[in-house]
Amino acid sequence: MKNTRFFFRVLCLFSICTLASCGVSKRSLKQSNKALTQALQASAEKTKAEALKLYSDTSIPEGQARESVSRDKPGQTALEQTIIRWAIDSDPQGARVFYRVISSIPAVVKNTNETALMTTPYEETRAFNILGLTYENSRDVQIEIKVVKSGYEPQIKRFNVRQALDQQEISSYFMLVPKEEKE
């Protein structure tokens, strides 16, 4: 949008200089400038409306993007009712799977400690119950998956919550690396 404004300002200046060199009156220059300004504003509004259409999400009902998950009204928001498929596997199988919430806005959505899920292969459908989470702030929150098996290096992957909500899935495959023995 800044590029559009810059383009129109350059166009206005060019038009004014061209018209002035042709001996056009100040009144007609002002009218021309006003028309160009109105065209710029109309273009900006049209672009904004098109952007809102493009980025509107159909999985979250209208008006629910700012509804936060809370203990006061459990299960009341559309976000809490969104079911996510979790599919974690590893080679070799039998690794323990942990997850935790990592938030870049800890005043709103708190970070959590690791929670054990199960061993690989792990597959479940469950909802996010992350207190303070809204669809709007979900871009600032990540889920960290950690896979641990005795004799192998622990591995960690992070998933953006907004992306997981949009895809309705968190899935990953871990190739475990044997630990090197120290001499």
Short mmCIF file of the C-alpha atoms (twelve columns), coordinates in Angstrom:
data_MODEL
# 
_entry.id   MODEL 
# 
loop_
_atom_site.group_PDB 
_atom_site.id 
_atom_site.type_symbol 
_atom_site.label_atom_id 
_atom_site.label_alt_id 
_atom_site.label_comp_id 
_atom_site.label_asym_id 
_atom_site.label_seq_id 
_atom_site.Cartn_x 
_atom_site.Cartn_y 
_atom_site.Cartn_z 
_atom_site.pdbx_PDB_model_num 
ATOM 1   C CA . MET A 1   0.000   0.000   0.000   1 
ATOM 2   C CA . LYS A 2   2.943   2.338   0.667   1 
ATOM 3   C CA . ASN A 3   4.169   1.685   -2.879  1 
ATOM 4   C CA . THR A 4   0.723   2.619   -4.233  1 
ATOM 5   C CA . ARG A 5   0.714   5.877   -2.282  1 
ATOM 6   C CA . PHE A 6   4.231   6.707   -3.421  1 
ATOM 7   C CA . PHE A 7   3.272   5.979   -7.036  1 
ATOM 8   C CA . PHE A 8   0.227   8.258   -6.839  1 
ATOM 9   C CA . ARG A 9   2.217   11.055  -5.195  1 
ATOM 10  C CA . VAL A 10  4.829   10.872  -7.945  1 
ATOM 11  C CA . LEU A 11  2.026   10.833  -10.498 1 
ATOM 12  C CA . CYS A 12  0.427   13.893  -8.839  1 
ATOM 13  C CA . LEU A 13  3.699   15.810  -8.848  1 
ATOM 14  C CA . PHE A 14  4.348   14.880  -12.459 1 
ATOM 15  C CA . SER A 15  0.811   15.937  -13.439 1 
ATOM 16  C CA . ILE A 16  1.125   19.239  -11.588 1 
ATOM 17  C CA . CYS A 17  4.488   20.009  -13.191 1 
ATOM 18  C CA . THR A 18  3.195   19.099  -16.639 1 
ATOM 19  C CA . LEU A 19  -0.003  21.103  -16.254 1 
ATOM 20  C CA . ALA A 20  1.833   24.092  -14.768 1 
ATOM 21  C CA . SER A 21  4.270   24.162  -17.668 1 
ATOM 22  C CA . CYS A 22  1.298   24.240  -20.026 1 
ATOM 23  C CA . GLY A 23  -0.094  27.343  -18.308 1 
ATOM 24  C CA . VAL A 24  -3.009  25.714  -16.489 1 
ATOM 25  C CA . SER A 25  -4.602  27.728  -13.669 1 
ATOM 26  C CA . LYS A 26  -4.086  27.014  -9.956  1 
ATOM 27  C CA . ARG A 27  -7.786  26.242  -9.599  1 
ATOM 28  C CA . SER A 28  -7.691  23.447  -12.149 1 
ATOM 29  C CA . LEU A 29  -4.478  22.120  -10.536 1 
ATOM 30  C CA . LYS A 30  -6.242  21.941  -7.160  1 
ATOM 31  C CA . GLN A 31  -9.213  20.147  -8.728  1 
ATOM 32  C CA . SER A 32  -6.883  17.688  -10.452 1 
ATOM 33  C CA . ASN A 33  -4.962  17.098  -7.214  1 
ATOM 34  C CA . LYS A 34  -8.232  16.547  -5.309  1 
ATOM 35  C CA . ALA A 35  -9.446  14.028  -7.903  1 
ATOM 36  C CA . LEU A 36  -6.165  12.119  -7.728  1 
ATOM 37  C CA . THR A 37  -6.337  12.063  -3.908  1 
ATOM 38  C CA . GLN A 38  -9.888  10.695  -4.030  1 
ATOM 39  C CA . ALA A 39  -8.806  8.033   -6.515  1 
ATOM 40  C CA . LEU A 40  -5.954  7.041   -4.211  1 
ATOM 41  C CA . GLN A 41  -8.275  6.756   -1.193  1 
ATOM 42  C CA . ALA A 42  -10.803 4.698   -3.170  1 
ATOM 43  C CA . SER A 43  -8.016  2.397   -4.344  1 
ATOM 44  C CA . ALA A 44  -6.737  1.956   -0.774  1 
ATOM 45  C CA . GLU A 45  -10.242 1.105   0.510   1 
ATOM 46  C CA . LYS A 46  -10.791 -1.363  -2.313  1 
ATOM 47  C CA . THR A 47  -7.439  -3.028  -1.589  1 
ATOM 48  C CA . LYS A 48  -8.254  -3.235  2.132   1 
ATOM 49  C CA . ALA A 49  -11.651 -4.843  1.425   1 
ATOM 50  C CA . GLU A 50  -10.074 -7.336  -0.987  1 
ATOM 51  C CA . ALA A 51  -7.386  -8.199  1.575   1 
ATOM 52  C CA . LEU A 52  -10.016 -8.825  4.244   1 
ATOM 53  C CA . LYS A 53  -11.861 -11.148 1.882   1 
ATOM 54  C CA . LEU A 54  -8.667  -13.005 1.051   1 
ATOM 55  C CA . TYR A 55  -7.668  -13.540 4.677   1 
ATOM 56  C CA . SER A 56  -11.048 -14.303 6.193   1 
ATOM 57  C CA . ASP A 57  -10.983 -17.785 7.655   1 
ATOM 58  C CA . THR A 58  -14.049 -19.947 7.248   1 
ATOM 59  C CA . SER A 59  -13.055 -22.408 9.985   1 
ATOM 60  C CA . ILE A 60  -13.620 -19.792 12.722  1 
ATOM 61  C CA . PRO A 61  -17.191 -18.418 12.841  1 
ATOM 62  C CA . GLU A 62  -17.620 -14.665 12.469  1 
ATOM 63  C CA . GLY A 63  -16.961 -12.802 15.706  1 
ATOM 64  C CA . GLN A 64  -15.068 -15.700 17.300  1 
ATOM 65  C CA . ALA A 65  -11.508 -14.680 16.342  1 
ATOM 66  C CA . ARG A 66  -11.089 -12.680 19.562  1 
ATOM 67  C CA . GLU A 67  -12.836 -15.116 21.926  1 
ATOM 68  C CA . SER A 68  -10.174 -16.415 24.300  1 
ATOM 69  C CA . VAL A 69  -9.922  -19.809 25.939  1 
ATOM 70  C CA . SER A 70  -10.533 -19.479 29.684  1 
ATOM 71  C CA . ARG A 71  -11.311 -21.536 32.772  1 
ATOM 72  C CA . ASP A 72  -14.458 -19.493 33.415  1 
ATOM 73  C CA . LYS A 73  -16.315 -20.802 30.349  1 
ATOM 74  C CA . PRO A 74  -14.656 -24.089 29.342  1 
ATOM 75  C CA . GLY A 75  -15.523 -25.358 25.882  1 
ATOM 76  C CA . GLN A 76  -17.503 -22.242 24.948  1 
ATOM 77  C CA . THR A 77  -15.315 -20.860 22.149  1 
ATOM 78  C CA . ALA A 78  -15.032 -22.106 18.571  1 
ATOM 79  C CA . LEU A 79  -11.281 -22.378 19.090  1 
ATOM 80  C CA . GLU A 80  -11.720 -24.928 21.897  1 
ATOM 81  C CA . GLN A 81  -14.114 -26.936 19.764  1 
ATOM 82  C CA . THR A 82  -11.614 -27.178 16.883  1 
ATOM 83  C CA . ILE A 83  -10.251 -30.711 16.851  1 
ATOM 84  C CA . ILE A 84  -6.615  -31.199 15.804  1 
ATOM 85  C CA . ARG A 85  -5.149  -34.476 14.557  1 
ATOM 86  C CA . TRP A 86  -1.844  -35.307 16.252  1 
ATOM 87  C CA . ALA A 87  0.336   -37.863 14.433  1 
ATOM 88  C CA . ILE A 88  3.907   -38.365 15.667  1 
ATOM 89  C CA . ASP A 89  6.083   -41.282 14.597  1 
ATOM 90  C CA . SER A 90  9.772   -42.145 14.862  1 
ATOM 91  C CA . ASP A 91  12.357  -44.581 13.581  1 
ATOM 92  C CA . PRO A 92  12.931  -46.623 15.714  1 
ATOM 93  C CA . GLN A 93  9.487   -46.602 17.289  1 
ATOM 94  C CA . GLY A 94  8.895   -46.623 21.029  1 
ATOM 95  C CA . ALA A 95  10.238  -43.120 21.741  1 
ATOM 96  C CA . ARG A 96  8.458   -41.063 24.399  1 
ATOM 97  C CA . VAL A 97  6.600   -37.995 23.093  1 
ATOM 98  C CA . PHE A 98  6.353   -34.758 25.099  1 
ATOM 99  C CA . TYR A 99  4.808   -31.414 24.211  1 
ATOM 100 C CA . ARG A 100 4.775   -27.917 25.662  1 
ATOM 101 C CA . VAL A 101 3.396   -24.485 24.771  1 
ATOM 102 C CA . ILE A 102 5.852   -21.720 23.904  1 
ATOM 103 C CA . SER A 103 4.392   -18.235 23.729  1 
ATOM 104 C CA . SER A 104 5.948   -14.969 22.597  1 
ATOM 105 C CA . ILE A 105 3.153   -13.192 24.517  1 
ATOM 106 C CA . PRO A 106 3.453   -14.768 27.995  1 
ATOM 107 C CA . ALA A 107 1.284   -12.072 29.607  1 
ATOM 108 C CA . VAL A 108 -1.669  -13.373 27.558  1 
ATOM 109 C CA . VAL A 109 -0.817  -17.005 26.771  1 
ATOM 110 C CA . LYS A 110 1.431   -18.641 29.340  1 
ATOM 111 C CA . ASN A 111 4.290   -21.004 28.544  1 
ATOM 112 C CA . THR A 112 3.808   -24.501 29.940  1 
ATOM 113 C CA . ASN A 113 6.017   -27.306 31.217  1 
ATOM 114 C CA . GLU A 114 6.508   -30.476 29.193  1 
ATOM 115 C CA . THR A 115 3.591   -32.871 29.214  1 
ATOM 116 C CA . ALA A 116 4.073   -36.554 28.357  1 
ATOM 117 C CA . LEU A 117 1.720   -37.841 25.683  1 
ATOM 118 C CA . MET A 118 2.652   -41.450 24.897  1 
ATOM 119 C CA . THR A 119 5.206   -43.417 22.890  1 
ATOM 120 C CA . THR A 120 5.569   -43.449 19.126  1 
ATOM 121 C CA . PRO A 121 3.660   -44.156 16.991  1 
ATOM 122 C CA . TYR A 122 1.314   -41.610 18.553  1 
ATOM 123 C CA . GLU A 123 -1.964  -40.670 16.911  1 
ATOM 124 C CA . GLU A 124 -4.853  -38.868 18.548  1 
ATOM 125 C CA . THR A 125 -7.471  -36.238 17.856  1 
ATOM 126 C CA . ARG A 126 -7.746  -33.591 20.533  1 
ATOM 127 C CA . ALA A 127 -8.580  -29.922 20.986  1 
ATOM 128 C CA . PHE A 128 -6.185  -27.200 22.075  1 
ATOM 129 C CA . ASN A 129 -6.929  -26.148 25.633  1 
ATOM 130 C CA . ILE A 130 -4.377  -23.355 25.834  1 
ATOM 131 C CA . LEU A 131 -5.592  -20.694 28.281  1 
ATOM 132 C CA . GLY A 132 -5.675  -17.162 26.819  1 
ATOM 133 C CA . LEU A 133 -5.431  -18.419 23.231  1 
ATOM 134 C CA . THR A 134 -7.480  -16.634 20.571  1 
ATOM 135 C CA . TYR A 135 -7.446  -17.191 16.837  1 
ATOM 136 C CA . GLU A 136 -5.896  -13.736 16.416  1 
ATOM 137 C CA . ASN A 137 -2.985  -14.334 18.831  1 
ATOM 138 C CA . SER A 138 -2.415  -17.949 17.752  1 
ATOM 139 C CA . ARG A 139 0.403   -16.828 15.412  1 
ATOM 140 C CA . ASP A 140 2.429   -15.877 18.480  1 
ATOM 141 C CA . VAL A 141 2.132   -19.320 20.069  1 
ATOM 142 C CA . GLN A 142 3.997   -22.524 19.236  1 
ATOM 143 C CA . ILE A 143 3.716   -26.160 20.239  1 
ATOM 144 C CA . GLU A 144 7.067   -27.834 20.877  1 
ATOM 145 C CA . ILE A 145 7.181   -31.600 20.344  1 
ATOM 146 C CA . LYS A 146 10.088  -33.474 21.923  1 
ATOM 147 C CA . VAL A 147 10.870  -37.122 21.206  1 
ATOM 148 C CA . VAL A 148 13.193  -39.020 23.580  1 
ATOM 149 C CA . LYS A 149 14.468  -42.605 23.487  1 
ATOM 150 C CA . SER A 150 17.215  -44.214 25.556  1 
ATOM 151 C CA . GLY A 151 20.449  -44.508 23.556  1 
ATOM 152 C CA . TYR A 152 19.354  -41.825 21.053  1 
ATOM 153 C CA . GLU A 153 19.723  -38.050 20.857  1 
ATOM 154 C CA . PRO A 154 16.553  -36.187 21.892  1 
ATOM 155 C CA . GLN A 155 14.896  -34.298 19.022  1 
ATOM 156 C CA . ILE A 156 12.668  -31.237 19.122  1 
ATOM 157 C CA . LYS A 157 10.360  -29.679 16.515  1 
ATOM 158 C CA . ARG A 158 8.139   -26.615 16.841  1 
ATOM 159 C CA . PHE A 159 4.782   -26.005 15.196  1 
ATOM 160 C CA . ASN A 160 2.949   -22.687 14.868  1 
ATOM 161 C CA . VAL A 161 -0.496  -22.929 16.475  1 
ATOM 162 C CA . ARG A 162 -2.211  -20.792 13.788  1 
ATOM 163 C CA . GLN A 163 -0.871  -23.084 11.087  1 
ATOM 164 C CA . ALA A 164 -1.937  -26.162 13.054  1 
ATOM 165 C CA . LEU A 165 -5.430  -24.696 13.454  1 
ATOM 166 C CA . ASP A 166 -5.691  -23.913 9.747   1 
ATOM 167 C CA . GLN A 167 -4.417  -27.358 8.726   1 
ATOM 168 C CA . GLN A 168 -6.214  -29.053 11.641  1 
ATOM 169 C CA . GLU A 169 -3.161  -31.246 12.126  1 
ATOM 170 C CA . ILE A 170 0.207   -31.563 13.828  1 
ATOM 171 C CA . SER A 171 2.170   -34.380 12.296  1 
ATOM 172 C CA . SER A 172 5.835   -35.228 12.099  1 
ATOM 173 C CA . TYR A 173 8.287   -38.071 11.620  1 
ATOM 174 C CA . PHE A 174 11.506  -38.210 13.642  1 
ATOM 175 C CA . MET A 175 14.590  -40.100 12.433  1 
ATOM 176 C CA . LEU A 176 16.361  -40.784 15.726  1 
ATOM 177 C CA . VAL A 177 20.155  -40.559 15.783  1 
ATOM 178 C CA . PRO A 178 22.111  -42.955 18.049  1 
ATOM 179 C CA . LYS A 179 24.206  -41.270 20.749  1 
ATOM 180 C CA . GLU A 180 27.948  -41.491 20.265  1 
ATOM 181 C CA . GLU A 181 29.735  -43.314 23.082  1 
ATOM 182 C CA . LYS A 182 32.322  -41.247 24.942  1 
ATOM 183 C CA . GLU A 183 35.781  -42.731 25.378  1 
# 
